Amino acid sequence: MSDNKNSKIRVNAQKKLYPTGDLYGIFFEDINHAADGGLYAETVQNRSFEFDPIDNGSYMPTTAWEFISRDGGEVSAAVESVYPLNVNNTHYLRIKNRAHEGSHNDGTYKTVGTVGAVNVGFNTGIPLYAGAEYAFSVFARRDICLCEPIEIRLESTEGELYGSAEITVSSTEWERYETTITSCAEDFSGRLVILVHGGGDVCLDMVSLFPKNTFRGRENGLRPDIAGFLEALKPKFMRFPGGCLTHDGSLDIHARDSMYRWKNTLGPLEARPSKKNNWRYNQTYGFGYYEFFLFCEDIGTKPLPVLPGAFNPHRQEGVPMEEMQAWIDDALELLEFANGDEKTTKWGKYRASLGHPKPFGVEYIAIGNEENDEAFFERYPLFHNAIAEKYPDVKILNTAGPWAAGKGFDLGWESSRENNSYGVDEHYYVSPD
């Protein structure tokens, strides 16, 4: 370096020398409510009453819900699981008005006032915009008063009305009801109020309030502001779903605290199981693998799915080697779901049934995250060889622990060389200097 104080370094930003290819990308992980309450546009928190202390010690089935009585009504509300919507969504809210003006000879009575359930949303509340439309939907059933309305209201924290609509729950069996509400005001601390008129028990599940204005207008879509910020980064790839979210959890796909398993995130929203999030909250899987692939397509970035390698380093639990085939098949079937022909492959047909006949064209897949245990690197070749044989054009990424040096780092690079991995995820944490 010259001692001349007038020395300068000139950078010509217009002159391109070497292409970076797919070097630059983004890494999504559902941490700090990055999905539910963040990128995913659903405004209702705990929409299916499935929150549980397993997720977070402070959680209960009524978390984010309040219950109200108006005009002399007397609310009774409880979360039950006697007659659930389905096997993956076992809890629902039962609400009724206990206030009435005496009984008639036929056993019926006239109720006094109304009762309701209020959802407070995420953070300060439900973000409402003046003139914006919101799609409300709910699964519901009712035992009597099948002609009485249920009023859906957008309100301020003080009860000021911003917009309303009505639905009529006309069946004693679970049915889906929907309506649209327009907000007349802007308020980022809004509330969703479900106000019950008439008597009897009303059961509610999968309560949703979704802005009509989503990124690219997709149903069950993403917030346009956050999604737009990500698009503006112009990433070449997007890594998903984690992170420790990928490999921390039970090896049992059906367990409440299971690892992030991609098949759990597909299908109708009401049938997706509610799971414990690795970062101590609940995840609905509303933003799942299909939505991930759609988002990558929408912003012109390449999806980089990351699958668990059948080993949990946090609990030191691994799938027995003789039971590995199911996990290997899971990886192969994900690629079939993403890239398979819509007519000749099982998972390609399923993708088409969701509304996307054209393959997503996934070029990359990663196995494992920050792994540094010999047990993982014993299992990695089984994934690698099976994927390379069936999908020779897919680039397979290995991993090299959470440090910039040491045993895990060395094991990762040794495994990558031995298996001819396309790349290594050096996922470490060090200060910039």
Tab-separated table of N, CA and C in Angstrom, residues 215-355:
chain	number	residue	atom	x	y	z
A	215	PHE	N	-49.492	-10.954	-3.023
A	215	PHE	CA	-48.445	-10.894	-4.045
A	215	PHE	C	-48.861	-11.713	-5.261
A	216	ARG	N	-48.883	-11.059	-6.401
A	216	ARG	CA	-49.318	-11.656	-7.669
A	216	ARG	C	-50.786	-12.105	-7.621
A	217	GLY	N	-51.531	-11.647	-6.616
A	217	GLY	CA	-52.942	-11.966	-6.527
A	217	GLY	C	-53.229	-13.425	-6.230
A	218	ARG	N	-52.263	-14.142	-5.669
A	218	ARG	CA	-52.464	-15.575	-5.443
A	218	ARG	C	-53.352	-15.820	-4.223
A	219	GLU	N	-54.266	-16.771	-4.371
A	219	GLU	CA	-55.071	-17.218	-3.240
A	219	GLU	C	-54.161	-17.920	-2.245
A	220	ASN	N	-54.446	-17.740	-0.959
A	220	ASN	CA	-53.568	-18.264	0.090
A	220	ASN	C	-52.134	-17.777	-0.137
A	221	GLY	N	-52.031	-16.507	-0.499
A	221	GLY	CA	-50.753	-15.969	-0.940
A	221	GLY	C	-49.972	-15.229	0.126
A	222	LEU	N	-49.112	-14.345	-0.353
A	222	LEU	CA	-48.124	-13.688	0.493
A	222	LEU	C	-48.366	-12.186	0.538
A	223	ARG	N	-47.839	-11.565	1.582
A	223	ARG	CA	-47.953	-10.116	1.692
A	223	ARG	C	-47.172	-9.456	0.564
A	224	PRO	N	-47.781	-8.540	-0.174
A	224	PRO	CA	-47.084	-7.940	-1.321
A	224	PRO	C	-45.910	-7.064	-0.928
A	225	ASP	N	-45.956	-6.451	0.266
A	225	ASP	CA	-44.841	-5.588	0.659
A	225	ASP	C	-43.582	-6.402	0.946
A	226	ILE	N	-43.704	-7.439	1.784
A	226	ILE	CA	-42.521	-8.245	2.116
A	226	ILE	C	-42.049	-9.037	0.900
A	227	ALA	N	-42.995	-9.646	0.189
A	227	ALA	CA	-42.614	-10.407	-1.007
A	227	ALA	C	-41.944	-9.506	-2.035
A	228	GLY	N	-42.429	-8.267	-2.139
A	228	GLY	CA	-41.819	-7.319	-3.070
A	228	GLY	C	-40.396	-6.962	-2.687
A	229	PHE	N	-40.144	-6.839	-1.388
A	229	PHE	CA	-38.778	-6.562	-0.929
A	229	PHE	C	-37.842	-7.699	-1.320
A	230	LEU	N	-38.322	-8.935	-1.147
A	230	LEU	CA	-37.491	-10.088	-1.490
A	230	LEU	C	-37.241	-10.152	-2.992
A	231	GLU	N	-38.261	-9.859	-3.775
A	231	GLU	CA	-38.107	-9.864	-5.228
A	231	GLU	C	-37.082	-8.818	-5.661
A	232	ALA	N	-37.099	-7.650	-4.996
A	232	ALA	CA	-36.192	-6.568	-5.366
A	232	ALA	C	-34.729	-6.927	-5.120
A	233	LEU	N	-34.483	-7.906	-4.260
A	233	LEU	CA	-33.105	-8.355	-4.034
A	233	LEU	C	-32.541	-9.098	-5.240
A	234	LYS	N	-33.435	-9.554	-6.114
A	234	LYS	CA	-33.057	-10.318	-7.306
A	234	LYS	C	-32.178	-11.525	-6.961
A	235	PRO	N	-32.637	-12.337	-6.024
A	235	PRO	CA	-31.821	-13.502	-5.643
A	235	PRO	C	-31.820	-14.555	-6.738
A	236	LYS	N	-30.715	-15.239	-6.872
A	236	LYS	CA	-30.634	-16.326	-7.845
A	236	LYS	C	-31.286	-17.597	-7.314
A	237	PHE	N	-31.303	-17.738	-5.980
A	237	PHE	CA	-31.934	-18.913	-5.392
A	237	PHE	C	-32.561	-18.526	-4.061
A	238	MET	N	-33.455	-19.404	-3.572
A	238	MET	CA	-34.059	-19.227	-2.259
A	238	MET	C	-33.995	-20.554	-1.527
A	239	ARG	N	-33.296	-20.550	-0.406
A	239	ARG	CA	-33.124	-21.748	0.423
A	239	ARG	C	-34.303	-21.860	1.389
A	240	PHE	N	-34.856	-23.078	1.540
A	240	PHE	CA	-36.086	-23.275	2.307
A	240	PHE	C	-36.172	-24.731	2.746
A	241	PRO	N	-36.654	-25.039	3.976
A	241	PRO	CA	-37.268	-24.160	4.973
A	241	PRO	C	-36.365	-23.759	6.124
A	242	GLY	N	-35.136	-24.173	6.158
A	242	GLY	CA	-34.221	-23.855	7.260
A	242	GLY	C	-32.886	-24.462	6.928
A	243	GLY	N	-31.959	-24.255	7.842
A	243	GLY	CA	-32.047	-23.872	9.229
A	243	GLY	C	-32.319	-25.063	10.126
A	244	CYS	N	-32.156	-24.785	11.433
A	244	CYS	CA	-32.449	-25.799	12.436
A	244	CYS	C	-33.885	-26.283	12.344
A	245	LEU	N	-34.741	-25.482	11.734
A	245	LEU	CA	-36.121	-25.899	11.515
A	245	LEU	C	-36.167	-27.192	10.696
A	246	THR	N	-35.166	-27.400	9.854
A	246	THR	CA	-35.151	-28.566	8.977
A	246	THR	C	-34.948	-29.861	9.741
A	247	HIS	N	-33.981	-29.859	10.659
A	247	HIS	CA	-33.574	-31.156	11.222
A	247	HIS	C	-33.814	-31.304	12.717
A	248	ASP	N	-34.320	-30.280	13.402
A	248	ASP	CA	-34.586	-30.416	14.828
A	248	ASP	C	-36.039	-30.816	15.034
A	249	GLY	N	-36.263	-31.871	15.760
A	249	GLY	CA	-37.610	-32.363	16.005
A	249	GLY	C	-37.640	-33.883	16.006
A	250	SER	N	-38.818	-34.405	16.256
A	250	SER	CA	-38.994	-35.850	16.299
A	250	SER	C	-38.828	-36.462	14.911
A	251	LEU	N	-38.364	-37.695	14.870
A	251	LEU	CA	-38.251	-38.429	13.608
A	251	LEU	C	-39.601	-38.935	13.126
A	252	ASP	N	-40.607	-38.881	13.995
A	252	ASP	CA	-41.956	-39.335	13.658
A	252	ASP	C	-42.682	-38.215	12.919
A	253	ILE	N	-43.057	-38.460	11.666
A	253	ILE	CA	-43.701	-37.435	10.844
A	253	ILE	C	-45.032	-36.980	11.425
A	254	HIS	N	-45.656	-37.817	12.257
A	254	HIS	CA	-46.959	-37.484	12.819
A	254	HIS	C	-46.863	-36.791	14.177
A	255	ALA	N	-45.678	-36.729	14.759
A	255	ALA	CA	-45.518	-36.119	16.075
A	255	ALA	C	-45.758	-34.617	16.002
A	256	ARG	N	-46.262	-34.064	17.092
A	256	ARG	CA	-46.525	-32.621	17.141
A	256	ARG	C	-45.233	-31.826	16.906
A	257	ASP	N	-44.116	-32.360	17.386
A	257	ASP	CA	-42.838	-31.654	17.256
A	257	ASP	C	-41.934	-32.319	16.224
A	258	SER	N	-42.532	-32.837	15.146
A	258	SER	CA	-41.738	-33.537	14.139
A	258	SER	C	-40.815	-32.584	13.388
A	259	MET	N	-39.793	-33.142	12.777
A	259	MET	CA	-38.971	-32.382	11.850
A	259	MET	C	-39.856	-31.794	10.748
A	260	TYR	N	-39.345	-30.813	10.056
A	260	TYR	CA	-40.087	-30.219	8.950
A	260	TYR	C	-40.121	-31.227	7.796
A	261	ARG	N	-41.303	-31.854	7.600
A	261	ARG	CA	-41.464	-32.865	6.559
A	261	ARG	C	-42.375	-32.297	5.476
A	262	TRP	N	-41.912	-32.300	4.241
A	262	TRP	CA	-42.570	-31.547	3.171
A	262	TRP	C	-43.992	-32.017	2.884
A	263	LYS	N	-44.276	-33.294	3.074
A	263	LYS	CA	-45.627	-33.784	2.771
A	263	LYS	C	-46.667	-33.253	3.753
A	264	ASN	N	-46.228	-32.872	4.950
A	264	ASN	CA	-47.154	-32.271	5.916
A	264	ASN	C	-47.665	-30.912	5.453
A	265	THR	N	-46.973	-30.287	4.512
A	265	THR	CA	-47.293	-28.904	4.126
A	265	THR	C	-48.163	-28.810	2.882
A	266	LEU	N	-48.640	-29.952	2.365
A	266	LEU	CA	-49.437	-29.948	1.136
A	266	LEU	C	-50.904	-30.200	1.439
A	267	GLY	N	-51.735	-29.931	0.458
A	267	GLY	CA	-53.146	-30.259	0.558
A	267	GLY	C	-53.982	-29.117	1.100
A	268	PRO	N	-55.287	-29.375	1.311
A	268	PRO	CA	-56.186	-28.335	1.829
A	268	PRO	C	-55.671	-27.784	3.154
A	269	LEU	N	-55.833	-26.496	3.352
A	269	LEU	CA	-55.302	-25.859	4.553
A	269	LEU	C	-55.853	-26.494	5.816
A	270	GLU	N	-57.143	-26.816	5.802
A	270	GLU	CA	-57.769	-27.359	7.008
A	270	GLU	C	-57.279	-28.757	7.343
A	271	ALA	N	-56.610	-29.412	6.381
A	271	ALA	CA	-56.115	-30.770	6.607
A	271	ALA	C	-54.614	-30.802	6.884
A	272	ARG	N	-53.955	-29.653	6.845
A	272	ARG	CA	-52.526	-29.627	7.162
A	272	ARG	C	-52.350	-29.642	8.675
A	273	PRO	N	-51.506	-30.521	9.188
A	273	PRO	CA	-51.363	-30.623	10.643
A	273	PRO	C	-50.673	-29.394	11.229
A	274	SER	N	-51.122	-29.010	12.406
A	274	SER	CA	-50.484	-27.927	13.131
A	274	SER	C	-49.274	-28.496	13.864
A	275	LYS	N	-48.139	-27.821	13.790
A	275	LYS	CA	-46.909	-28.358	14.358
A	275	LYS	C	-46.191	-27.350	15.238
A	276	LYS	N	-45.416	-27.884	16.158
A	276	LYS	CA	-44.527	-27.046	16.956
A	276	LYS	C	-43.420	-26.512	16.067
A	277	ASN	N	-43.169	-25.224	16.183
A	277	ASN	CA	-42.047	-24.629	15.468
A	277	ASN	C	-40.792	-24.759	16.315
A	278	ASN	N	-39.692	-25.058	15.669
A	278	ASN	CA	-38.416	-25.205	16.366
A	278	ASN	C	-38.071	-23.972	17.207
A	279	TRP	N	-38.571	-22.812	16.793
A	279	TRP	CA	-38.228	-21.564	17.483
A	279	TRP	C	-39.297	-21.171	18.495
A	280	ARG	N	-39.973	-22.183	19.045
A	280	ARG	CA	-40.858	-22.035	20.204
A	280	ARG	C	-42.136	-21.256	19.899
A	281	TYR	N	-42.712	-21.522	18.766
A	281	TYR	CA	-44.079	-21.082	18.521
A	281	TYR	C	-44.772	-22.096	17.625
A	282	ASN	N	-45.914	-21.737	17.078
A	282	ASN	CA	-46.715	-22.664	16.290
A	282	ASN	C	-46.571	-22.347	14.806
A	283	GLN	N	-46.585	-23.360	13.974
A	283	GLN	CA	-46.582	-23.133	12.531
A	283	GLN	C	-47.755	-23.872	11.900
A	284	THR	N	-48.483	-23.163	11.043
A	284	THR	CA	-49.676	-23.718	10.417
A	284	THR	C	-49.382	-24.458	9.124
A	285	TYR	N	-48.187	-24.270	8.567
A	285	TYR	CA	-47.850	-24.797	7.243
A	285	TYR	C	-48.716	-24.189	6.146
A	286	GLY	N	-49.340	-23.033	6.433
A	286	GLY	CA	-50.081	-22.352	5.372
A	286	GLY	C	-49.170	-21.956	4.228
A	287	PHE	N	-47.940	-21.548	4.574
A	287	PHE	CA	-46.892	-21.309	3.575
A	287	PHE	C	-46.008	-22.549	3.575
A	288	GLY	N	-46.356	-23.474	2.683
A	288	GLY	CA	-45.654	-24.748	2.619
A	288	GLY	C	-44.840	-24.886	1.355
A	289	TYR	N	-44.523	-26.132	1.010
A	289	TYR	CA	-43.636	-26.368	-0.134
A	289	TYR	C	-44.252	-25.934	-1.455
A	290	TYR	N	-45.532	-26.157	-1.641
A	290	TYR	CA	-46.160	-25.731	-2.897
A	290	TYR	C	-46.118	-24.213	-3.027
A	291	GLU	N	-46.446	-23.518	-1.945
A	291	GLU	CA	-46.408	-22.056	-1.964
A	291	GLU	C	-44.976	-21.548	-2.150
A	292	PHE	N	-44.017	-22.258	-1.587
A	292	PHE	CA	-42.606	-21.910	-1.770
A	292	PHE	C	-42.206	-21.999	-3.245
A	293	PHE	N	-42.566	-23.100	-3.883
A	293	PHE	CA	-42.239	-23.247	-5.300
A	293	PHE	C	-42.925	-22.172	-6.150
A	294	LEU	N	-44.181	-21.858	-5.829
A	294	LEU	CA	-44.896	-20.815	-6.568
A	294	LEU	C	-44.213	-19.461	-6.414
A	295	PHE	N	-43.805	-19.148	-5.187
A	295	PHE	CA	-43.164	-17.861	-4.945
A	295	PHE	C	-41.849	-17.751	-5.718
A	296	CYS	N	-41.056	-18.810	-5.709
A	296	CYS	CA	-39.803	-18.793	-6.473
A	296	CYS	C	-40.083	-18.567	-7.956
A	297	GLU	N	-41.116	-19.216	-8.468
A	297	GLU	CA	-41.495	-19.033	-9.864
A	297	GLU	C	-41.915	-17.584	-10.116
A	298	ASP	N	-42.675	-17.009	-9.182
A	298	ASP	CA	-43.177	-15.648	-9.360
A	298	ASP	C	-42.062	-14.613	-9.402
A	299	ILE	N	-41.004	-14.816	-8.634
A	299	ILE	CA	-39.937	-13.795	-8.591
A	299	ILE	C	-38.728	-14.193	-9.430
A	300	GLY	N	-38.834	-15.312	-10.150
A	300	GLY	CA	-37.761	-15.703	-11.053
A	300	GLY	C	-36.509	-16.171	-10.356
A	301	THR	N	-36.663	-16.845	-9.213
A	301	THR	CA	-35.505	-17.376	-8.501
A	301	THR	C	-35.582	-18.897	-8.457
A	302	LYS	N	-34.455	-19.532	-8.261
A	302	LYS	CA	-34.419	-20.990	-8.257
A	302	LYS	C	-34.661	-21.516	-6.843
A	303	PRO	N	-35.590	-22.473	-6.694
A	303	PRO	CA	-35.822	-23.038	-5.365
A	303	PRO	C	-34.682	-23.949	-4.940
A	304	LEU	N	-34.292	-23.830	-3.683
A	304	LEU	CA	-33.282	-24.723	-3.108
A	304	LEU	C	-33.889	-25.389	-1.873
A	305	PRO	N	-34.608	-26.495	-2.071
A	305	PRO	CA	-35.182	-27.201	-0.924
A	305	PRO	C	-34.095	-27.878	-0.093
A	306	VAL	N	-34.271	-27.837	1.215
A	306	VAL	CA	-33.331	-28.454	2.154
A	306	VAL	C	-34.081	-29.515	2.950
A	307	LEU	N	-33.656	-30.760	2.831
A	307	LEU	CA	-34.336	-31.862	3.503
A	307	LEU	C	-33.500	-32.395	4.658
A	308	PRO	N	-34.171	-32.889	5.711
A	308	PRO	CA	-33.418	-33.491	6.813
A	308	PRO	C	-32.753	-34.774	6.354
A	309	GLY	N	-31.606	-35.057	6.952
A	309	GLY	CA	-30.839	-36.244	6.582
A	309	GLY	C	-31.084	-37.419	7.497
A	310	ALA	N	-32.290	-37.507	8.079
A	310	ALA	CA	-32.682	-38.635	8.928
A	310	ALA	C	-31.868	-38.710	10.213
A	311	PHE	N	-31.351	-37.544	10.630
A	311	PHE	CA	-30.596	-37.486	11.880
A	311	PHE	C	-30.825	-36.128	12.523
A	312	ASN	N	-31.113	-36.143	13.821
A	312	ASN	CA	-31.312	-34.910	14.573
A	312	ASN	C	-30.103	-34.674	15.465
A	313	PRO	N	-29.246	-33.709	15.105
A	313	PRO	CA	-28.045	-33.469	15.906
A	313	PRO	C	-28.347	-32.853	17.269
A	314	HIS	N	-29.498	-32.196	17.393
A	314	HIS	CA	-29.853	-31.572	18.666
A	314	HIS	C	-30.199	-32.619	19.718
A	315	ARG	N	-30.804	-33.722	19.277
A	315	ARG	CA	-31.187	-34.793	20.203
A	315	ARG	C	-30.321	-36.036	20.045
A	316	GLN	N	-29.417	-35.996	19.075
A	316	GLN	CA	-28.569	-37.153	18.778
A	316	GLN	C	-29.417	-38.398	18.497
A	317	GLU	N	-30.448	-38.200	17.677
A	317	GLU	CA	-31.333	-39.285	17.284
A	317	GLU	C	-31.242	-39.503	15.779
A	318	GLY	N	-31.077	-40.747	15.385
A	318	GLY	CA	-30.999	-41.056	13.970
A	318	GLY	C	-31.895	-42.212	13.588
A	319	VAL	N	-32.353	-42.206	12.352
A	319	VAL	CA	-33.140	-43.313	11.833
A	319	VAL	C	-32.229	-44.527	11.676
A	320	PRO	N	-32.637	-45.698	12.158
A	320	PRO	CA	-31.806	-46.898	11.954
A	320	PRO	C	-31.506	-47.105	10.471
A	321	MET	N	-30.311	-47.562	10.192
A	321	MET	CA	-29.879	-47.694	8.807
A	321	MET	C	-30.807	-48.604	8.003
A	322	GLU	N	-31.377	-49.624	8.651
A	322	GLU	CA	-32.257	-50.538	7.926
A	322	GLU	C	-33.625	-49.920	7.637
A	323	GLU	N	-33.895	-48.727	8.199
A	323	GLU	CA	-35.173	-48.059	7.957
A	323	GLU	C	-35.007	-46.787	7.119
A	324	MET	N	-33.881	-46.625	6.485
A	324	MET	CA	-33.575	-45.397	5.761
A	324	MET	C	-34.339	-45.241	4.454
A	325	GLN	N	-34.828	-46.320	3.876
A	325	GLN	CA	-35.414	-46.233	2.538
A	325	GLN	C	-36.587	-45.264	2.474
A	326	ALA	N	-37.399	-45.234	3.522
A	326	ALA	CA	-38.555	-44.334	3.516
A	326	ALA	C	-38.107	-42.873	3.435
A	327	TRP	N	-37.004	-42.542	4.087
A	327	TRP	CA	-36.501	-41.164	4.060
A	327	TRP	C	-35.878	-40.837	2.695
A	328	ILE	N	-35.223	-41.812	2.113
A	328	ILE	CA	-34.658	-41.621	0.776
A	328	ILE	C	-35.782	-41.428	-0.239
A	329	ASP	N	-36.817	-42.261	-0.115
A	329	ASP	CA	-37.974	-42.127	-1.005
A	329	ASP	C	-38.605	-40.737	-0.858
A	330	ASP	N	-38.628	-40.222	0.353
A	330	ASP	CA	-39.204	-38.903	0.606
A	330	ASP	C	-38.484	-37.828	-0.213
A	331	ALA	N	-37.156	-37.933	-0.288
A	331	ALA	CA	-36.378	-36.974	-1.074
A	331	ALA	C	-36.661	-37.144	-2.565
A	332	LEU	N	-36.710	-38.390	-3.024
A	332	LEU	CA	-36.977	-38.641	-4.440
A	332	LEU	C	-38.373	-38.170	-4.825
A	333	GLU	N	-39.323	-38.355	-3.925
A	333	GLU	CA	-40.700	-37.956	-4.216
A	333	GLU	C	-40.872	-36.446	-4.203
A	334	LEU	N	-40.063	-35.745	-3.410
A	334	LEU	CA	-40.106	-34.283	-3.482
A	334	LEU	C	-39.683	-33.809	-4.865
A	335	LEU	N	-38.630	-34.391	-5.396
A	335	LEU	CA	-38.187	-34.016	-6.741
A	335	LEU	C	-39.213	-34.429	-7.788
A	336	GLU	N	-39.892	-35.543	-7.554
A	336	GLU	CA	-40.957	-35.942	-8.483
A	336	GLU	C	-42.116	-34.957	-8.410
A	337	PHE	N	-42.439	-34.490	-7.200
A	337	PHE	CA	-43.489	-33.483	-7.045
A	337	PHE	C	-43.108	-32.203	-7.776
A	338	ALA	N	-41.848	-31.821	-7.695
A	338	ALA	CA	-41.394	-30.575	-8.316
A	338	ALA	C	-41.210	-30.713	-9.816
A	339	ASN	N	-40.662	-31.834	-10.259
A	339	ASN	CA	-40.217	-31.958	-11.650
A	339	ASN	C	-40.919	-33.043	-12.449
A	340	GLY	N	-41.739	-33.861	-11.801
A	340	GLY	CA	-42.314	-35.016	-12.477
A	340	GLY	C	-43.357	-34.661	-13.528
A	341	ASP	N	-43.483	-35.536	-14.501
A	341	ASP	CA	-44.475	-35.360	-15.560
A	341	ASP	C	-45.881	-35.441	-14.973
A	342	GLU	N	-46.758	-34.577	-15.451
A	342	GLU	CA	-48.110	-34.491	-14.894
A	342	GLU	C	-48.970	-35.704	-15.225
A	343	LYS	N	-48.582	-36.477	-16.227
A	343	LYS	CA	-49.409	-37.601	-16.659
A	343	LYS	C	-48.857	-38.960	-16.255
A	344	THR	N	-47.540	-39.059	-16.100
A	344	THR	CA	-46.933	-40.376	-15.905
A	344	THR	C	-46.368	-40.609	-14.514
A	345	THR	N	-46.310	-39.581	-13.663
A	345	THR	CA	-45.752	-39.765	-12.324
A	345	THR	C	-46.809	-39.441	-11.272
A	346	LYS	N	-46.761	-40.162	-10.164
A	346	LYS	CA	-47.737	-39.986	-9.086
A	346	LYS	C	-47.709	-38.564	-8.541
A	347	TRP	N	-46.523	-38.092	-8.192
A	347	TRP	CA	-46.435	-36.779	-7.552
A	347	TRP	C	-46.525	-35.643	-8.557
A	348	GLY	N	-46.169	-35.919	-9.814
A	348	GLY	CA	-46.403	-34.926	-10.855
A	348	GLY	C	-47.889	-34.720	-11.082
A	349	LYS	N	-48.650	-35.807	-11.033
A	349	LYS	CA	-50.109	-35.706	-11.153
A	349	LYS	C	-50.685	-34.922	-9.988
A	350	TYR	N	-50.137	-35.160	-8.794
A	350	TYR	CA	-50.652	-34.450	-7.623
A	350	TYR	C	-50.374	-32.958	-7.732
A	351	ARG	N	-49.188	-32.605	-8.194
A	351	ARG	CA	-48.859	-31.185	-8.408
A	351	ARG	C	-49.843	-30.565	-9.391
A	352	ALA	N	-50.127	-31.275	-10.451
A	352	ALA	CA	-51.069	-30.771	-11.448
A	352	ALA	C	-52.458	-30.591	-10.848
A	353	SER	N	-52.843	-31.498	-9.947
A	353	SER	CA	-54.161	-31.390	-9.319
A	353	SER	C	-54.268	-30.149	-8.446
A	354	LEU	N	-53.138	-29.633	-8.005
A	354	LEU	CA	-53.133	-28.412	-7.206
A	354	LEU	C	-53.212	-27.162	-8.069
A	355	GLY	N	-53.081	-27.349	-9.382
A	355	GLY	CA	-53.209	-26.210	-10.283
A	355	GLY	C	-51.941	-25.827	-11.009
